[in-house]
mmCIF file of C-alpha atoms and ligand atoms in Angstrom:
data_model
loop_
_atom_site.group_PDB
_atom_site.id
_atom_site.type_symbol
_atom_site.label_atom_id
_atom_site.label_comp_id
_atom_site.label_asym_id
_atom_site.label_seq_id
_atom_site.Cartn_x
_atom_site.Cartn_y
_atom_site.Cartn_z
ATOM 1 C CA MET T 19 0.000 0.000 0.000
ATOM 2 C CA SER T 20 2.836 2.303 -0.774
ATOM 3 C CA THR T 21 2.293 6.019 -1.070
ATOM 4 C CA THR T 22 5.993 6.680 -1.102
ATOM 5 C CA THR T 23 8.075 6.161 -4.199
ATOM 6 C CA SER T 24 10.289 3.143 -4.123
ATOM 7 C CA ALA T 25 12.706 4.744 -6.558
ATOM 8 C CA GLY T 26 15.132 7.459 -5.511
ATOM 9 C CA THR T 27 17.880 7.629 -2.977
ATOM 10 C CA PRO T 28 18.632 4.535 -0.910
ATOM 11 C CA PRO T 29 17.374 4.545 2.711
ATOM 12 C CA GLY T 30 19.423 6.606 5.095
ATOM 13 C CA THR T 31 20.974 8.917 2.545
ATOM 14 C CA ASP T 32 18.923 11.956 3.469
ATOM 15 C CA ARG T 33 16.768 13.182 6.352
ATOM 16 C CA ALA T 34 13.486 12.331 4.653
ATOM 17 C CA ASP T 35 14.577 8.699 4.614
ATOM 18 C CA ALA T 36 15.677 8.658 8.255
ATOM 19 C CA PRO T 37 13.732 6.006 10.172
ATOM 20 C CA VAL T 38 10.966 7.011 12.549
ATOM 21 C CA PHE T 39 11.572 4.042 14.850
ATOM 22 C CA SER T 40 14.885 2.297 14.977
ATOM 23 C CA VAL T 41 15.009 -0.929 16.977
ATOM 24 C CA ASP T 42 18.212 -2.832 17.618
ATOM 25 C CA GLY T 43 18.785 -6.096 19.482
ATOM 26 C CA LEU T 44 15.517 -5.787 21.396
ATOM 27 C CA TRP T 45 14.589 -8.382 24.019
ATOM 28 C CA LYS T 46 11.593 -8.683 26.295
ATOM 29 C CA VAL T 47 11.773 -11.510 28.765
ATOM 30 C CA PHE T 48 8.995 -12.121 31.288
ATOM 31 C CA GLY T 49 9.787 -13.995 34.474
ATOM 32 C CA PRO T 50 12.257 -14.159 37.362
ATOM 33 C CA LYS T 51 15.664 -12.489 36.861
ATOM 34 C CA ALA T 52 14.717 -11.769 33.266
ATOM 35 C CA ALA T 53 17.750 -9.589 32.569
ATOM 36 C CA ARG T 54 20.194 -12.511 32.787
ATOM 37 C CA VAL T 55 18.588 -14.235 29.760
ATOM 38 C CA PRO T 56 19.693 -11.962 26.862
ATOM 39 C CA ALA T 57 23.167 -11.723 28.362
ATOM 40 C CA ASP T 58 23.748 -15.486 28.600
ATOM 41 C CA PRO T 59 24.490 -17.305 25.306
ATOM 42 C CA GLU T 60 23.675 -20.633 26.907
ATOM 43 C CA LEU T 61 20.173 -19.426 27.770
ATOM 44 C CA THR T 62 19.584 -17.619 24.461
ATOM 45 C CA ALA T 63 20.357 -20.855 22.617
ATOM 46 C CA LEU T 64 17.480 -22.697 24.355
ATOM 47 C CA THR T 65 14.112 -23.279 22.707
ATOM 48 C CA PRO T 66 11.190 -21.367 24.280
ATOM 49 C CA ALA T 67 10.028 -24.528 26.072
ATOM 50 C CA GLU T 68 13.521 -25.328 27.405
ATOM 51 C CA LEU T 69 13.986 -21.749 28.549
ATOM 52 C CA ARG T 70 10.687 -21.877 30.394
ATOM 53 C CA SER T 71 11.477 -25.115 32.170
ATOM 54 C CA ARG T 72 15.075 -24.118 33.031
ATOM 55 C CA THR T 73 14.405 -20.562 34.192
ATOM 56 C CA GLY T 74 10.648 -19.998 34.429
ATOM 57 C CA CYS T 75 11.070 -17.187 31.873
ATOM 58 C CA THR T 76 9.298 -16.476 28.581
ATOM 59 C CA ALA T 77 11.267 -14.613 25.932
ATOM 60 C CA ALA T 78 8.374 -12.841 24.194
ATOM 61 C CA VAL T 79 10.717 -10.778 21.997
ATOM 62 C CA ARG T 80 14.135 -12.216 21.105
ATOM 63 C CA ASP T 81 16.874 -10.092 19.638
ATOM 64 C CA VAL T 82 14.712 -8.142 17.190
ATOM 65 C CA SER T 83 16.105 -5.357 14.985
ATOM 66 C CA PHE T 84 14.320 -3.260 12.355
ATOM 67 C CA ASP T 85 13.621 0.289 11.219
ATOM 68 C CA VAL T 86 10.196 1.785 10.577
ATOM 69 C CA ARG T 87 10.583 4.221 7.694
ATOM 70 C CA LYS T 88 8.806 7.522 7.456
ATOM 71 C CA GLY T 89 5.470 7.216 5.655
ATOM 72 C CA GLU T 90 5.364 3.432 5.471
ATOM 73 C CA VAL T 91 2.813 0.969 6.791
ATOM 74 C CA PHE T 92 4.931 -1.481 8.762
ATOM 75 C CA VAL T 93 3.020 -4.626 9.625
ATOM 76 C CA VAL T 94 3.978 -6.953 12.466
ATOM 77 C CA MET T 95 2.430 -10.309 11.708
ATOM 78 C CA GLY T 96 2.505 -13.693 13.393
ATOM 79 C CA LEU T 97 0.394 -16.332 15.072
ATOM 80 C CA SER T 98 -1.048 -15.853 18.527
ATOM 81 C CA GLY T 99 1.732 -15.775 21.123
ATOM 82 C CA SER T 100 4.498 -14.946 18.625
ATOM 83 C CA GLY T 101 5.260 -11.666 20.421
ATOM 84 C CA LYS T 102 3.583 -9.025 18.244
ATOM 85 C CA SER T 103 1.826 -7.058 20.992
ATOM 86 C CA THR T 104 4.800 -7.218 23.304
ATOM 87 C CA LEU T 105 7.088 -5.917 20.558
ATOM 88 C CA VAL T 106 4.857 -2.990 19.634
ATOM 89 C CA ARG T 107 4.177 -2.110 23.268
ATOM 90 C CA CYS T 108 7.920 -1.951 23.845
ATOM 91 C CA LEU T 109 8.173 0.822 21.215
ATOM 92 C CA THR T 110 6.568 3.319 23.582
ATOM 93 C CA ARG T 111 7.546 1.403 26.722
ATOM 94 C CA LEU T 112 4.010 0.428 27.615
ATOM 95 C CA ILE T 113 6.048 -2.711 28.297
ATOM 96 C CA GLU T 114 9.609 -2.176 29.534
ATOM 97 C CA PRO T 115 12.170 -3.869 27.272
ATOM 98 C CA THR T 116 14.711 -6.177 28.909
ATOM 99 C CA ALA T 117 17.604 -5.360 26.561
ATOM 100 C CA GLY T 118 18.388 -3.602 23.296
ATOM 101 C CA SER T 119 17.790 -0.111 21.995
ATOM 102 C CA ILE T 120 14.809 1.817 20.618
ATOM 103 C CA ALA T 121 14.970 5.279 19.100
ATOM 104 C CA ILE T 122 12.255 7.526 17.714
ATOM 105 C CA ASP T 123 13.590 10.153 15.315
ATOM 106 C CA GLY T 124 17.010 9.404 16.724
ATOM 107 C CA GLU T 125 15.946 9.990 20.346
ATOM 108 C CA ASP T 126 16.651 7.157 22.799
ATOM 109 C CA VAL T 127 13.261 5.922 24.028
ATOM 110 C CA ARG T 128 14.792 3.869 26.838
ATOM 111 C CA ALA T 129 16.387 6.999 28.281
ATOM 112 C CA MET T 130 13.145 9.014 28.352
ATOM 113 C CA ASP T 131 11.832 10.187 31.731
ATOM 114 C CA LYS T 132 8.159 9.981 32.698
ATOM 115 C CA SER T 133 7.089 13.270 31.188
ATOM 116 C CA ARG T 134 8.944 12.655 27.924
ATOM 117 C CA LEU T 135 7.308 9.227 27.721
ATOM 118 C CA ARG T 136 3.888 10.739 28.313
ATOM 119 C CA GLU T 137 4.548 13.177 25.508
ATOM 120 C CA LEU T 138 5.732 10.302 23.278
ATOM 121 C CA ARG T 139 2.522 8.353 23.839
ATOM 122 C CA ARG T 140 0.188 11.334 23.609
ATOM 123 C CA HIS T 141 1.645 13.270 20.720
ATOM 124 C CA ARG T 142 4.112 11.242 18.748
ATOM 125 C CA ALA T 143 2.984 7.609 18.679
ATOM 126 C CA ALA T 144 -0.741 7.150 19.360
ATOM 127 C CA MET T 145 -2.170 3.667 19.769
ATOM 128 C CA VAL T 146 -5.456 2.341 18.367
ATOM 129 C CA PHE T 147 -6.555 -0.680 20.391
ATOM 130 C CA GLN T 148 -8.731 -3.648 19.528
ATOM 131 C CA HIS T 149 -11.020 -2.900 22.448
ATOM 132 C CA PHE T 150 -11.672 0.654 21.638
ATOM 133 C CA GLY T 151 -11.316 1.974 25.194
ATOM 134 C CA LEU T 152 -14.038 4.573 24.639
ATOM 135 C CA LEU T 153 -15.552 6.505 27.498
ATOM 136 C CA PRO T 154 -19.170 5.272 27.664
ATOM 137 C CA HIS T 155 -20.760 8.434 29.045
ATOM 138 C CA ARG T 156 -19.202 10.769 26.546
ATOM 139 C CA THR T 157 -20.475 11.513 23.065
ATOM 140 C CA VAL T 158 -18.546 10.561 19.947
ATOM 141 C CA LEU T 159 -17.305 14.133 19.654
ATOM 142 C CA ASP T 160 -16.130 14.290 23.252
ATOM 143 C CA ASN T 161 -14.453 10.894 22.995
ATOM 144 C CA VAL T 162 -12.523 12.083 19.956
ATOM 145 C CA ALA T 163 -11.683 15.373 21.682
ATOM 146 C CA TYR T 164 -10.493 13.567 24.799
ATOM 147 C CA GLY T 165 -6.827 13.415 23.814
ATOM 148 C CA LEU T 166 -6.889 17.107 22.992
ATOM 149 C CA GLU T 167 -8.484 17.871 26.346
ATOM 150 C CA VAL T 168 -5.698 15.952 28.051
ATOM 151 C CA GLN T 169 -3.240 18.089 26.094
ATOM 152 C CA GLY T 170 -4.894 21.169 27.558
ATOM 153 C CA MET T 171 -6.489 22.502 24.369
ATOM 154 C CA GLY T 172 -9.434 24.870 24.905
ATOM 155 C CA ARG T 173 -12.994 23.529 24.498
ATOM 156 C CA ALA T 174 -13.994 25.400 21.331
ATOM 157 C CA GLU T 175 -10.782 24.590 19.503
ATOM 158 C CA ARG T 176 -10.758 20.919 20.458
ATOM 159 C CA ARG T 177 -14.386 20.440 19.472
ATOM 160 C CA GLU T 178 -13.695 22.025 16.115
ATOM 161 C CA ARG T 179 -10.656 19.792 15.542
ATOM 162 C CA ALA T 180 -12.572 16.719 16.738
ATOM 163 C CA ALA T 181 -15.476 17.479 14.387
ATOM 164 C CA ALA T 182 -13.087 17.625 11.432
ATOM 165 C CA VAL T 183 -11.542 14.248 12.335
ATOM 166 C CA VAL T 184 -14.979 12.689 12.942
ATOM 167 C CA ALA T 185 -15.903 13.715 9.390
ATOM 168 C CA LYS T 186 -12.609 12.365 8.056
ATOM 169 C CA VAL T 187 -13.343 8.846 9.352
ATOM 170 C CA GLY T 188 -16.915 8.882 8.021
ATOM 171 C CA LEU T 189 -18.868 9.454 11.233
ATOM 172 C CA GLU T 190 -20.526 12.711 10.313
ATOM 173 C CA GLY T 191 -24.027 12.947 11.792
ATOM 174 C CA LEU T 192 -23.155 10.634 14.699
ATOM 175 C CA GLU T 193 -21.242 13.226 16.747
ATOM 176 C CA HIS T 194 -23.737 13.308 19.589
ATOM 177 C CA ARG T 195 -24.280 9.586 20.021
ATOM 178 C CA ARG T 196 -22.712 7.650 22.859
ATOM 179 C CA PRO T 197 -20.543 4.552 22.224
ATOM 180 C CA GLY T 198 -23.387 2.244 23.317
ATOM 181 C CA GLN T 199 -25.474 3.555 20.423
ATOM 182 C CA LEU T 200 -22.894 2.622 17.792
ATOM 183 C CA SER T 201 -22.031 -0.566 15.904
ATOM 184 C CA GLY T 202 -18.651 -2.263 16.405
ATOM 185 C CA GLY T 203 -17.291 -0.792 13.182
ATOM 186 C CA GLN T 204 -18.462 2.697 14.107
ATOM 187 C CA ARG T 205 -16.865 2.374 17.529
ATOM 188 C CA GLN T 206 -13.612 1.350 15.923
ATOM 189 C CA ARG T 207 -13.812 4.470 13.765
ATOM 190 C CA VAL T 208 -14.202 6.545 16.920
ATOM 191 C CA GLY T 209 -11.076 4.876 18.324
ATOM 192 C CA LEU T 210 -9.242 5.677 15.116
ATOM 193 C CA ALA T 211 -10.498 9.278 15.117
ATOM 194 C CA ARG T 212 -9.383 9.720 18.703
ATOM 195 C CA ALA T 213 -5.861 8.618 17.819
ATOM 196 C CA LEU T 214 -5.816 10.794 14.693
ATOM 197 C CA ALA T 215 -7.085 13.887 16.527
ATOM 198 C CA VAL T 216 -3.772 14.397 18.297
ATOM 199 C CA ASP T 217 -2.048 14.355 14.900
ATOM 200 C CA PRO T 218 0.629 11.851 15.910
ATOM 201 C CA GLU T 219 3.708 11.203 13.839
ATOM 202 C CA VAL T 220 3.032 7.444 14.017
ATOM 203 C CA LEU T 221 -0.173 5.494 14.499
ATOM 204 C CA LEU T 222 0.239 2.139 16.239
ATOM 205 C CA PHE T 223 -2.583 -0.318 15.625
ATOM 206 C CA ASP T 224 -2.900 -3.346 17.898
ATOM 207 C CA GLU T 225 -5.079 -5.831 15.996
ATOM 208 C CA PRO T 226 -7.712 -3.129 15.705
ATOM 209 C CA PHE T 227 -10.100 -5.004 13.451
ATOM 210 C CA SER T 228 -9.932 -8.569 14.672
ATOM 211 C CA ALA T 229 -13.191 -8.325 16.635
ATOM 212 C CA LEU T 230 -15.128 -7.010 13.645
ATOM 213 C CA ASP T 231 -17.131 -9.144 11.253
ATOM 214 C CA PRO T 232 -15.531 -9.703 7.843
ATOM 215 C CA LEU T 233 -17.416 -7.080 5.826
ATOM 216 C CA ILE T 234 -16.930 -4.320 8.378
ATOM 217 C CA ARG T 235 -13.354 -5.403 8.729
ATOM 218 C CA ARG T 236 -12.841 -4.937 5.004
ATOM 219 C CA ASP T 237 -14.427 -1.486 5.222
ATOM 220 C CA MET T 238 -12.018 -0.538 7.986
ATOM 221 C CA GLN T 239 -9.046 -1.824 6.019
ATOM 222 C CA GLU T 240 -10.169 0.333 3.093
ATOM 223 C CA GLU T 241 -10.439 3.227 5.514
ATOM 224 C CA VAL T 242 -6.842 2.739 6.631
ATOM 225 C CA VAL T 243 -5.694 2.487 2.998
ATOM 226 C CA ARG T 244 -7.566 5.703 2.180
ATOM 227 C CA LEU T 245 -6.255 7.583 5.200
ATOM 228 C CA HIS T 246 -2.740 6.483 4.442
ATOM 229 C CA ARG T 247 -3.052 7.512 0.813
ATOM 230 C CA GLU T 248 -4.365 10.927 1.828
ATOM 231 C CA GLU T 249 -2.016 11.654 4.699
ATOM 232 C CA GLY T 250 1.027 9.404 4.229
ATOM 233 C CA ARG T 251 1.252 9.000 7.999
ATOM 234 C CA THR T 252 3.624 6.347 9.312
ATOM 235 C CA MET T 253 1.729 3.348 10.654
ATOM 236 C CA VAL T 254 2.713 0.250 12.585
ATOM 237 C CA PHE T 255 0.006 -2.350 12.316
ATOM 238 C CA ILE T 256 -0.231 -5.627 14.254
ATOM 239 C CA THR T 257 -2.224 -8.455 12.784
ATOM 240 C CA HIS T 258 -2.344 -12.238 12.796
ATOM 241 C CA ASP T 259 -4.195 -12.166 9.469
ATOM 242 C CA LEU T 260 -1.982 -12.708 6.428
ATOM 243 C CA GLN T 261 -4.482 -11.232 3.977
ATOM 244 C CA GLU T 262 -4.709 -8.079 6.075
ATOM 245 C CA ALA T 263 -0.920 -7.873 6.263
ATOM 246 C CA LEU T 264 -0.528 -8.264 2.517
ATOM 247 C CA LYS T 265 -3.225 -5.718 1.819
ATOM 248 C CA LEU T 266 -1.979 -3.019 4.171
ATOM 249 C CA GLY T 267 1.750 -3.528 4.548
ATOM 250 C CA ASP T 268 4.481 -1.772 2.635
ATOM 251 C CA ARG T 269 6.736 -4.107 4.602
ATOM 252 C CA ILE T 270 5.907 -7.001 6.874
ATOM 253 C CA ALA T 271 7.874 -8.362 9.819
ATOM 254 C CA LEU T 272 6.818 -11.972 10.248
ATOM 255 C CA MET T 273 7.311 -13.181 13.824
ATOM 256 C CA ARG T 274 7.682 -16.641 15.257
ATOM 257 C CA ASP T 275 8.482 -17.435 18.901
ATOM 258 C CA GLY T 276 9.618 -13.859 19.548
ATOM 259 C CA ARG T 277 11.927 -13.613 16.553
ATOM 260 C CA VAL T 278 11.438 -11.856 13.243
ATOM 261 C CA VAL T 279 11.861 -14.713 10.787
ATOM 262 C CA GLN T 280 11.481 -12.527 7.707
ATOM 263 C CA LEU T 281 11.186 -8.812 7.070
ATOM 264 C CA GLY T 282 10.253 -7.744 3.582
ATOM 265 C CA THR T 283 7.671 -6.430 1.165
ATOM 266 C CA PRO T 284 4.580 -8.568 0.568
ATOM 267 C CA GLU T 285 6.142 -9.529 -2.751
ATOM 268 C CA GLU T 286 9.371 -10.665 -1.100
ATOM 269 C CA ILE T 287 7.564 -12.648 1.570
ATOM 270 C CA VAL T 288 5.251 -14.411 -0.855
ATOM 271 C CA GLY T 289 7.773 -14.733 -3.687
ATOM 272 C CA SER T 290 10.930 -15.579 -1.721
ATOM 273 C CA PRO T 291 9.996 -17.096 1.657
ATOM 274 C CA ALA T 292 13.030 -17.117 3.953
ATOM 275 C CA ASP T 293 12.433 -20.629 5.285
ATOM 276 C CA ASP T 294 9.980 -23.513 5.393
ATOM 277 C CA TYR T 295 7.928 -21.841 8.113
ATOM 278 C CA VAL T 296 7.308 -18.744 5.979
ATOM 279 C CA ARG T 297 6.748 -20.903 2.889
ATOM 280 C CA GLU T 298 4.041 -22.823 4.718
ATOM 281 C CA PHE T 299 2.551 -19.576 6.025
ATOM 282 C CA VAL T 300 2.121 -18.092 2.528
ATOM 283 C CA ARG T 301 1.351 -21.347 0.729
ATOM 284 C CA ASP T 302 -2.255 -20.501 -0.095
ATOM 285 C CA VAL T 303 -1.724 -16.890 -1.147
ATOM 286 C CA PRO T 304 -2.640 -16.331 -4.807
ATOM 287 C CA ARG T 305 0.840 -15.396 -6.053
ATOM 288 C CA GLU T 306 -0.449 -13.610 -9.147
ATOM 289 C CA GLN T 307 -2.214 -11.045 -6.964
ATOM 290 C CA VAL T 308 0.867 -10.164 -4.927
ATOM 291 C CA LEU T 309 3.841 -10.585 -7.251
ATOM 292 C CA THR T 310 4.492 -7.850 -9.792
ATOM 293 C CA VAL T 311 5.615 -7.939 -13.385
ATOM 294 C CA ARG T 312 9.165 -7.125 -12.277
ATOM 295 C CA THR T 313 9.328 -10.764 -11.205
ATOM 296 C CA ALA T 314 8.338 -12.099 -14.589
ATOM 297 C CA MET T 315 9.931 -9.705 -17.035
ATOM 298 C CA ARG T 316 12.829 -10.443 -19.329
ATOM 299 C CA PRO T 317 14.777 -8.099 -21.591
ATOM 300 C CA ALA T 318 13.219 -7.327 -24.955
ATOM 301 C CA THR T 319 14.780 -9.484 -27.649
ATOM 302 C CA SER T 320 14.129 -7.220 -30.619
ATOM 303 C CA SER T 321 13.514 -3.567 -31.264
ATOM 304 C CA GLU T 322 9.990 -4.459 -32.317
ATOM 305 C CA GLU T 323 9.255 -6.128 -28.969
ATOM 306 C CA ALA T 324 10.371 -2.985 -27.159
ATOM 307 C CA VAL T 325 7.880 -0.777 -28.971
ATOM 308 C CA THR T 326 4.810 -2.980 -29.476
ATOM 309 C CA GLY T 327 2.343 -4.715 -27.176
ATOM 310 C CA PRO T 328 0.342 -3.383 -24.242
ATOM 311 C CA ALA T 329 2.194 -1.226 -21.688
ATOM 312 C CA LEU T 330 2.204 -1.997 -17.951
ATOM 313 C CA PHE T 331 3.621 -0.166 -14.954
ATOM 314 C CA PRO T 332 6.416 -2.015 -13.124
ATOM 315 C CA ASP T 333 4.129 -2.335 -10.090
ATOM 316 C CA ALA T 334 1.340 -4.022 -12.070
ATOM 317 C CA THR T 335 0.486 -7.412 -10.607
ATOM 318 C CA VAL T 336 1.039 -10.624 -12.518
ATOM 319 C CA SER T 337 -2.731 -11.023 -12.507
ATOM 320 C CA GLU T 338 -3.159 -7.679 -14.316
ATOM 321 C CA ALA T 339 -0.436 -8.665 -16.764
ATOM 322 C CA ILE T 340 -2.133 -11.982 -17.537
ATOM 323 C CA GLU T 341 -5.259 -10.083 -18.467
ATOM 324 C CA ALA T 342 -3.335 -7.632 -20.687
ATOM 325 C CA VAL T 343 -1.377 -10.395 -22.434
ATOM 326 C CA ALA T 344 -4.512 -12.496 -22.953
ATOM 327 C CA ARG T 345 -6.392 -9.548 -24.446
ATOM 328 C CA ALA T 346 -3.570 -8.486 -26.753
ATOM 329 C CA GLY T 347 -2.517 -11.997 -27.722
ATOM 330 C CA SER T 348 1.112 -10.869 -27.440
ATOM 331 C CA ALA T 349 3.740 -10.063 -24.841
ATOM 332 C CA ALA T 350 3.332 -6.851 -22.813
ATOM 333 C CA ARG T 351 5.964 -4.196 -22.172
ATOM 334 C CA VAL T 352 6.897 -3.016 -18.688
ATOM 335 C CA MET T 353 7.242 0.739 -19.001
ATOM 336 C CA ASP T 354 8.680 3.256 -16.574
ATOM 337 C CA ASP T 355 8.670 6.913 -17.476
ATOM 338 C CA GLY T 356 8.549 6.172 -21.197
ATOM 339 C CA ARG T 357 11.349 3.592 -21.002
ATOM 340 C CA CYS T 358 10.834 -0.090 -21.727
ATOM 341 C CA LEU T 359 12.288 -1.994 -18.754
ATOM 342 C CA GLY T 360 11.472 -5.396 -20.156
ATOM 343 C CA VAL T 361 8.820 -7.663 -21.551
ATOM 344 C CA VAL T 362 6.458 -10.208 -19.984
ATOM 345 C CA ASP T 363 5.034 -13.059 -21.991
ATOM 346 C CA ALA T 364 2.554 -15.819 -21.239
ATOM 347 C CA ASP T 365 5.217 -18.425 -20.399
ATOM 348 C CA ALA T 366 6.940 -16.235 -17.841
ATOM 349 C CA LEU T 367 3.627 -15.257 -16.248
ATOM 350 C CA LEU T 368 2.608 -18.884 -15.954
ATOM 351 C CA GLY T 369 6.008 -19.634 -14.428
ATOM 352 C CA VAL T 370 5.349 -17.106 -11.675
ATOM 353 C CA VAL T 371 1.876 -18.466 -10.945
ATOM 354 C CA ALA T 372 3.238 -22.011 -10.845
ATOM 355 C CA GLY T 373 6.029 -20.950 -8.517
ATOM 356 C CA THR T 374 8.784 -22.094 -10.876
ATOM 357 C CA VAL T 375 10.179 -18.537 -11.183
ATOM 358 C CA ALA T 376 11.217 -16.725 -8.010
ATOM 359 C CA PRO T 377 11.373 -12.908 -7.815
ATOM 360 C CA GLY T 378 14.628 -11.564 -9.143
ATOM 361 C CA GLU T 379 15.286 -14.755 -11.083
ATOM 362 C CA ARG T 380 15.246 -14.415 -14.851
ATOM 363 C CA PRO T 381 12.975 -16.784 -16.711
ATOM 364 C CA GLU T 382 15.034 -19.506 -18.363
ATOM 365 C CA GLY T 383 16.870 -18.437 -21.511
ATOM 366 C CA ALA T 384 16.542 -14.710 -20.885
ATOM 367 C CA ALA T 385 20.271 -14.211 -20.273
ATOM 368 C CA VAL T 386 21.143 -15.868 -23.567
ATOM 369 C CA LEU T 387 18.592 -13.815 -25.408
ATOM 370 C CA LEU T 388 20.013 -10.648 -23.902
ATOM 371 C CA GLU T 389 23.505 -11.425 -25.190
ATOM 372 C CA GLU T 390 22.459 -12.559 -28.631
ATOM 373 C CA ALA T 391 20.017 -9.855 -29.508
ATOM 374 C CA GLU T 392 20.671 -6.466 -30.996
ATOM 375 C CA LEU T 393 18.783 -4.318 -28.549
ATOM 376 C CA PRO T 394 17.545 -0.783 -28.964
ATOM 377 C CA LYS T 395 18.982 1.469 -26.238
ATOM 378 C CA GLU T 396 15.634 2.095 -24.594
ATOM 379 C CA ALA T 397 14.906 -1.614 -24.272
ATOM 380 C CA VAL T 398 17.632 -2.470 -21.737
HETATM 381 N N1 ATP C 17 2.796 -10.230 31.241
HETATM 382 C C1 ATP C 17 3.251 -11.392 30.766
HETATM 383 N N2 ATP C 17 3.834 -12.279 31.586
HETATM 384 C C2 ATP C 17 4.327 -13.449 31.122
HETATM 385 N N3 ATP C 17 4.274 -13.825 29.832
HETATM 386 C C3 ATP C 17 3.705 -12.977 28.962
HETATM 387 C C4 ATP C 17 3.163 -11.720 29.386
HETATM 388 N N4 ATP C 17 2.667 -11.088 28.283
HETATM 389 C C5 ATP C 17 2.872 -11.918 27.235
HETATM 390 N N5 ATP C 17 3.496 -13.036 27.645
HETATM 391 C C6 ATP C 17 3.918 -14.168 26.797
HETATM 392 O O1 ATP C 17 4.739 -13.650 25.765
HETATM 393 C C7 ATP C 17 4.491 -14.311 24.540
HETATM 394 C C8 ATP C 17 4.116 -13.289 23.484
HETATM 395 O O2 ATP C 17 2.859 -12.702 23.804
HETATM 396 P P1 ATP C 17 2.181 -11.552 22.938
HETATM 397 O O3 ATP C 17 0.908 -11.164 23.595
HETATM 398 O O4 ATP C 17 3.179 -10.497 22.673
HETATM 399 O O5 ATP C 17 1.900 -12.334 21.579
HETATM 400 P P2 ATP C 17 0.958 -11.906 20.372
HETATM 401 O O6 ATP C 17 1.680 -12.376 19.155
HETATM 402 O O7 ATP C 17 0.628 -10.471 20.452
HETATM 403 O O8 ATP C 17 -0.300 -12.803 20.625
HETATM 404 P P3 ATP C 17 -1.876 -12.479 20.360
HETATM 405 O O9 ATP C 17 -2.029 -12.396 18.860
HETATM 406 O O10 ATP C 17 -2.551 -13.679 20.928
HETATM 407 O O11 ATP C 17 -2.175 -11.211 21.064
HETATM 408 C C9 ATP C 17 3.416 -15.341 24.832
HETATM 409 O O12 ATP C 17 4.036 -16.560 25.085
HETATM 410 C C10 ATP C 17 2.754 -14.816 26.093
HETATM 411 O O13 ATP C 17 2.216 -15.860 26.840
#
């Protein structure tokens, strides 16, 4: 769900690319004398069950490192108990980490005092919870304005700001209802509006939609996609639902037993699973809906191929390409800014669907074709 361009300078080369959150070697261990666990290689080598029986400790987060980039939707995904909530709660120290470092915009979160932490949670990284945490006796408008009230904003100004956010999340007309008079989906929108009202740099979502029925859940996912497209706000989103992760995430951290087993784009996770666990996890995902034509393209083999056939963007899915190739009855060109990056044909597309071509791997024969052919400049 990218609203940022993937092209351009590599991460870290200018301020705009500086990470919002930077996490390095993070551990959270629950249990007696937890701090000795990350420091002891003998203990860190144990399986979760062995660690529990030897020490009575649970390592909910084990040596996790990642950056959350400005403007991205960073999804933390994994089965129940894999450590998602603990990890995300550590970001704002709702749970105290046991070891490792966390920075927000370069500032050390573990060194923050109480008032700095309060400011972090209220202004910079607001959380949207699964159980909305709404105040039952307050109206929608006053629930949304609550965070602003806590910040000390005057009544007229906060009500005006709250009304604008209520409209933004599609609750116009319901401002004066109380939470008990709303559906689950509407209540979740109030929770979202309340987090948005304080205009945080990052929104943290803790499985916000898992209690909603499937249709309302889809609506809310669309709402997040829309909000992100409009505002480009950085989001960290926890889910145990793979479809939700693939739909929302620019990048996904897949967790198992407290570790991040793979961190990558949906395309990388589905197209190049890091191990058997991830492969099994993504086995039933329709590859053609996630993988893009970059995976399937080969260099054009003639000047004619580079200038004829339907044109596709590099981010077009394999599924869209199949449709274009079937309609045209010929290979399609992958075009970027007027330049032909390559060509996709029916064989290569089928190879991707069948899983015989992995992302980044050229379809068989393409290298030979590249050397043998006389290529027009714009085709390579
Ligand atoms: N306060 C606690 N004390 C002891 N163990 C805990 C505590 N909180 C979490 N755990 C354990 O840490 C591990 C990770 O839990 P966590 O809630 O982070 O997982 P999760 O992936 O968010 O799961 P779910 O999707 O079910 O919420 C689990 O084994 C859990 O039992």
